[in-house]
PDB file of C-alpha atoms in Angstrom:
ATOM      1  CA  MET A1174      29.771 150.247 146.709  1.00 41.00           C
ATOM      2  CA  GLN A1175      33.172 151.013 148.134  1.00 47.00           C
ATOM      3  CA  TYR A1176      34.822 148.698 150.599  1.00 48.00           C
ATOM      4  CA  LYS A1177      37.740 149.577 152.853  1.00 51.00           C
ATOM      5  CA  ARG A1178      39.491 146.239 152.728  1.00 52.00           C
ATOM      6  CA  HIS A1179      42.863 147.741 153.609  1.00 53.00           C
ATOM      7  CA  GLU A1180      41.902 149.084 157.004  1.00 55.00           C
ATOM      8  CA  SER A1181      44.370 148.371 159.763  1.00 63.00           C
ATOM      9  CA  PHE A1182      41.783 147.103 162.242  1.00 77.00           C
ATOM     10  CA  ARG A1183      38.242 145.835 161.567  1.00 88.00           C
ATOM     11  CA  TYR A1184      36.651 143.288 163.875  1.00 93.00           C
ATOM     12  CA  THR A1185      33.886 140.971 162.654  1.00 94.00           C
ATOM     13  CA  PHE A1186      31.757 139.719 165.529  1.00 94.00           C
ATOM     14  CA  GLN A1187      31.110 135.962 165.627  1.00 93.00           C
ATOM     15  CA  GLU A1188      27.698 136.754 167.118  1.00 94.00           C
ATOM     16  CA  PRO A1189      26.405 140.175 166.058  1.00 96.00           C
ATOM     17  CA  GLU A1190      26.303 142.709 168.897  1.00 96.00           C
ATOM     18  CA  LEU A1191      23.011 144.396 169.744  1.00 97.00           C
ATOM     19  CA  ALA A1192      23.064 148.175 169.416  1.00 98.00           C
ATOM     20  CA  THR A1193      20.691 151.074 169.009  1.00 98.00           C
ATOM     21  CA  TYR A1194      20.781 153.915 166.538  1.00 97.00           C
ATOM     22  CA  LYS A1195      18.953 157.098 165.765  1.00 97.00           C
ATOM     23  CA  LEU A1196      18.967 159.397 162.799  1.00 95.00           C
ATOM     24  CA  ILE A1197      19.853 163.063 163.064  1.00 95.00           C
ATOM     25  CA  ILE A1198      18.071 165.060 160.375  1.00 91.00           C
ATOM     26  CA  GLU A1199      18.217 168.743 159.527  1.00 85.00           C
ATOM     27  CA  LYS A1200      14.654 170.022 159.422  1.00 84.00           C
ATOM     28  CA  GLU A1201      13.807 173.699 158.982  1.00 84.00           C
ATOM     29  CA  GLY A1202      17.270 174.768 160.084  1.00 84.00           C
ATOM     30  CA  ALA A1203      17.297 172.666 163.270  1.00 87.00           C
ATOM     31  CA  MET A1204      18.765 169.251 163.968  1.00 88.00           C
ATOM     32  CA  VAL A1205      16.044 166.742 164.870  1.00 93.00           C
ATOM     33  CA  GLU A1206      16.648 163.251 166.277  1.00 94.00           C
ATOM     34  CA  THR A1207      14.436 160.282 165.502  1.00 93.00           C
ATOM     35  CA  LYS A1208      13.482 157.706 168.087  1.00 95.00           C
ATOM     36  CA  GLN A1209      15.975 154.909 168.700  1.00 96.00           C
ATOM     37  CA  SER A1210      15.801 151.692 166.726  1.00 96.00           C
ATOM     38  CA  ASP A1211      17.573 148.394 167.216  1.00 97.00           C
ATOM     39  CA  ALA A1212      20.388 147.134 165.029  1.00 98.00           C
ATOM     40  CA  LEU A1213      22.872 144.303 164.989  1.00 98.00           C
ATOM     41  CA  VAL A1214      26.512 145.283 164.556  1.00 98.00           C
ATOM     42  CA  LEU A1215      28.191 142.791 162.222  1.00 98.00           C
ATOM     43  CA  ASN A1216      31.627 144.411 162.248  1.00 97.00           C
ATOM     44  CA  LEU A1217      33.273 147.508 163.647  1.00 96.00           C
ATOM     45  CA  SER A1218      36.389 149.556 163.036  1.00 94.00           C
ATOM     46  CA  PRO A1219      37.557 153.038 163.993  1.00 93.00           C
ATOM     47  CA  ASN A1220      36.420 154.177 160.551  1.00 94.00           C
ATOM     48  CA  GLY A1221      32.951 152.652 160.483  1.00 95.00           C
ATOM     49  CA  ALA A1222      30.680 149.682 160.936  1.00 97.00           C
ATOM     50  CA  ARG A1223      28.434 147.234 159.162  1.00 97.00           C
ATOM     51  CA  ILE A1224      24.974 147.001 160.719  1.00 98.00           C
ATOM     52  CA  LYS A1225      21.767 145.089 160.074  1.00 98.00           C
ATOM     53  CA  THR A1226      18.296 146.500 160.731  1.00 97.00           C
ATOM     54  CA  THR A1227      14.713 146.134 159.561  1.00 96.00           C
ATOM     55  CA  LEU A1228      14.389 149.775 158.450  1.00 94.00           C
ATOM     56  CA  ASP A1229      14.916 150.779 154.813  1.00 94.00           C
ATOM     57  CA  LEU A1230      16.958 153.976 154.982  1.00 91.00           C
ATOM     58  CA  PRO A1231      17.499 156.174 151.914  1.00 87.00           C
ATOM     59  CA  ILE A1232      21.244 156.271 151.332  1.00 86.00           C
ATOM     60  CA  GLN A1233      21.277 158.315 148.099  1.00 82.00           C
ATOM     61  CA  GLU A1234      20.004 161.477 149.788  1.00 74.00           C
ATOM     62  CA  ARG A1235      22.576 161.558 152.606  1.00 69.00           C
ATOM     63  CA  LYS A1236      20.735 164.384 154.317  1.00 82.00           C
ATOM     64  CA  TYR A1237      21.047 162.793 157.716  1.00 91.00           C
ATOM     65  CA  LEU A1238      23.567 161.341 160.129  1.00 94.00           C
ATOM     66  CA  LEU A1239      23.300 158.016 161.923  1.00 96.00           C
ATOM     67  CA  GLU A1240      24.358 157.792 165.557  1.00 97.00           C
ATOM     68  CA  LEU A1241      25.129 154.212 166.574  1.00 97.00           C
ATOM     69  CA  GLN A1242      25.252 153.426 170.287  1.00 97.00           C
ATOM     70  CA  LEU A1243      27.012 150.240 171.340  1.00 95.00           C
ATOM     71  CA  ASN A1244      28.003 148.645 174.638  1.00 94.00           C
ATOM     72  CA  LEU A1245      31.226 146.618 174.722  1.00 93.00           C
ATOM     73  CA  ASN A1246      32.996 145.486 177.879  1.00 90.00           C
ATOM     74  CA  GLY A1247      30.519 147.417 180.000  1.00 91.00           C
ATOM     75  CA  THR A1248      31.400 150.672 178.240  1.00 91.00           C
ATOM     76  CA  THR A1249      28.744 152.434 176.189  1.00 94.00           C
ATOM     77  CA  PHE A1250      29.967 154.649 173.366  1.00 94.00           C
ATOM     78  CA  SER A1251      28.533 156.291 170.268  1.00 94.00           C
ATOM     79  CA  VAL A1252      29.782 156.428 166.712  1.00 94.00           C
ATOM     80  CA  LEU A1253      28.454 159.104 164.376  1.00 95.00           C
ATOM     81  CA  GLY A1254      28.474 158.363 160.672  1.00 95.00           C
ATOM     82  CA  ILE A1255      26.706 158.223 157.349  1.00 94.00           C
ATOM     83  CA  PRO A1256      25.386 155.155 155.526  1.00 94.00           C
ATOM     84  CA  VAL A1257      27.383 154.735 152.303  1.00 94.00           C
ATOM     85  CA  TRP A1258      25.920 151.499 150.955  1.00 95.00           C
ATOM     86  CA  LYS A1259      23.055 149.100 151.620  1.00 95.00           C
ATOM     87  CA  ARG A1260      22.149 145.556 150.705  1.00 96.00           C
ATOM     88  CA  ARG A1261      18.715 144.025 151.078  1.00 96.00           C
ATOM     89  CA  GLU A1262      18.407 140.677 152.833  1.00 94.00           C
ATOM     90  CA  ILE A1263      15.302 138.739 153.796  1.00 91.00           C
ATOM     91  CA  ASN A1264      13.141 141.253 155.727  1.00 92.00           C
ATOM     92  CA  GLN A1265      16.250 143.240 156.688  1.00 96.00           C
ATOM     93  CA  TYR A1266      18.872 145.610 155.341  1.00 98.00           C
ATOM     94  CA  VAL A1267      22.629 145.621 155.828  1.00 98.00           C
ATOM     95  CA  TYR A1268      24.369 149.007 155.804  1.00 97.00           C
ATOM     96  CA  GLY A1269      27.955 150.132 155.567  1.00 96.00           C
ATOM     97  CA  ILE A1270      28.441 153.112 157.881  1.00 96.00           C
ATOM     98  CA  GLU A1271      31.361 155.501 157.397  1.00 94.00           C
ATOM     99  CA  ALA A1272      32.356 157.054 160.726  1.00 94.00           C
ATOM    100  CA  LEU A1273      32.765 160.821 161.025  1.00 93.00           C
ATOM    101  CA  GLU A1274      34.722 160.765 164.254  1.00 85.00           C
ATOM    102  CA  ASP A1275      37.699 162.543 165.722  1.00 87.00           C
ATOM    103  CA  GLN A1276      40.912 160.790 166.721  1.00 91.00           C
ATOM    104  CA  LYS A1277      39.865 160.537 170.389  1.00 90.00           C
ATOM    105  CA  THR A1278      36.663 158.615 169.553  1.00 89.00           C
ATOM    106  CA  LYS A1279      38.526 156.394 167.084  1.00 90.00           C
ATOM    107  CA  GLN A1280      40.982 155.536 169.860  1.00 91.00           C
ATOM    108  CA  ILE A1281      38.081 154.619 172.180  1.00 90.00           C
ATOM    109  CA  VAL A1282      36.744 152.244 169.520  1.00 91.00           C
ATOM    110  CA  ILE A1283      40.179 150.658 169.070  1.00 91.00           C
ATOM    111  CA  ASN A1284      40.689 150.226 172.825  1.00 91.00           C
ATOM    112  CA  GLU A1285      37.227 148.715 173.361  1.00 92.00           C
ATOM    113  CA  LEU A1286      37.634 146.328 170.431  1.00 93.00           C
ATOM    114  CA  LYS A1287      41.048 145.187 171.656  1.00 91.00           C
ATOM    115  CA  GLN A1288      39.655 144.591 175.136  1.00 91.00           C
ATOM    116  CA  PHE A1289      36.661 142.739 173.639  1.00 91.00           C
ATOM    117  CA  VAL A1290      38.938 140.492 171.552  1.00 89.00           C
ATOM    118  CA  ASN A1291      41.192 139.762 174.534  1.00 88.00           C
ATOM    119  CA  SER A1292      38.208 138.874 176.734  1.00 86.00           C
ATOM    120  CA  ARG A1293      36.977 136.427 174.072  1.00 80.00           C
ATOM    121  CA  LYS A1294      40.363 134.704 173.881  1.00 78.00           C
ATOM    122  CA  LYS A1295      40.137 133.881 177.599  1.00 71.00           C
ATOM    123  CA  LEU A1296      36.800 132.082 177.159  1.00 63.00           C
TER     124      LEU A1296
END
């Protein structure tokens, strides 16, 4: 398992944020999306996320992408990535997701996280 401990900005949520995700799988030359499933986002950065879900995803094969959809500050955005590690917990799995995003999407994540942090300081 590789950890990116030296990232410039990673926010760990005090209360995990509810999100949805779907898998995008190549099947017979076409990209097929699975139905959405629920996840809890434990932390988020421009380069990835840590999520918790009940589904046991195969991470060794890496023949699929994971699209995470999250709503922060009233803004819904998606992060596309690949699971790079997993840890089993009681009836659930925790995954490290490496984002495969362009600079524009990374900037959206940074802006939304900064706004989220600032709104929490006012409470």
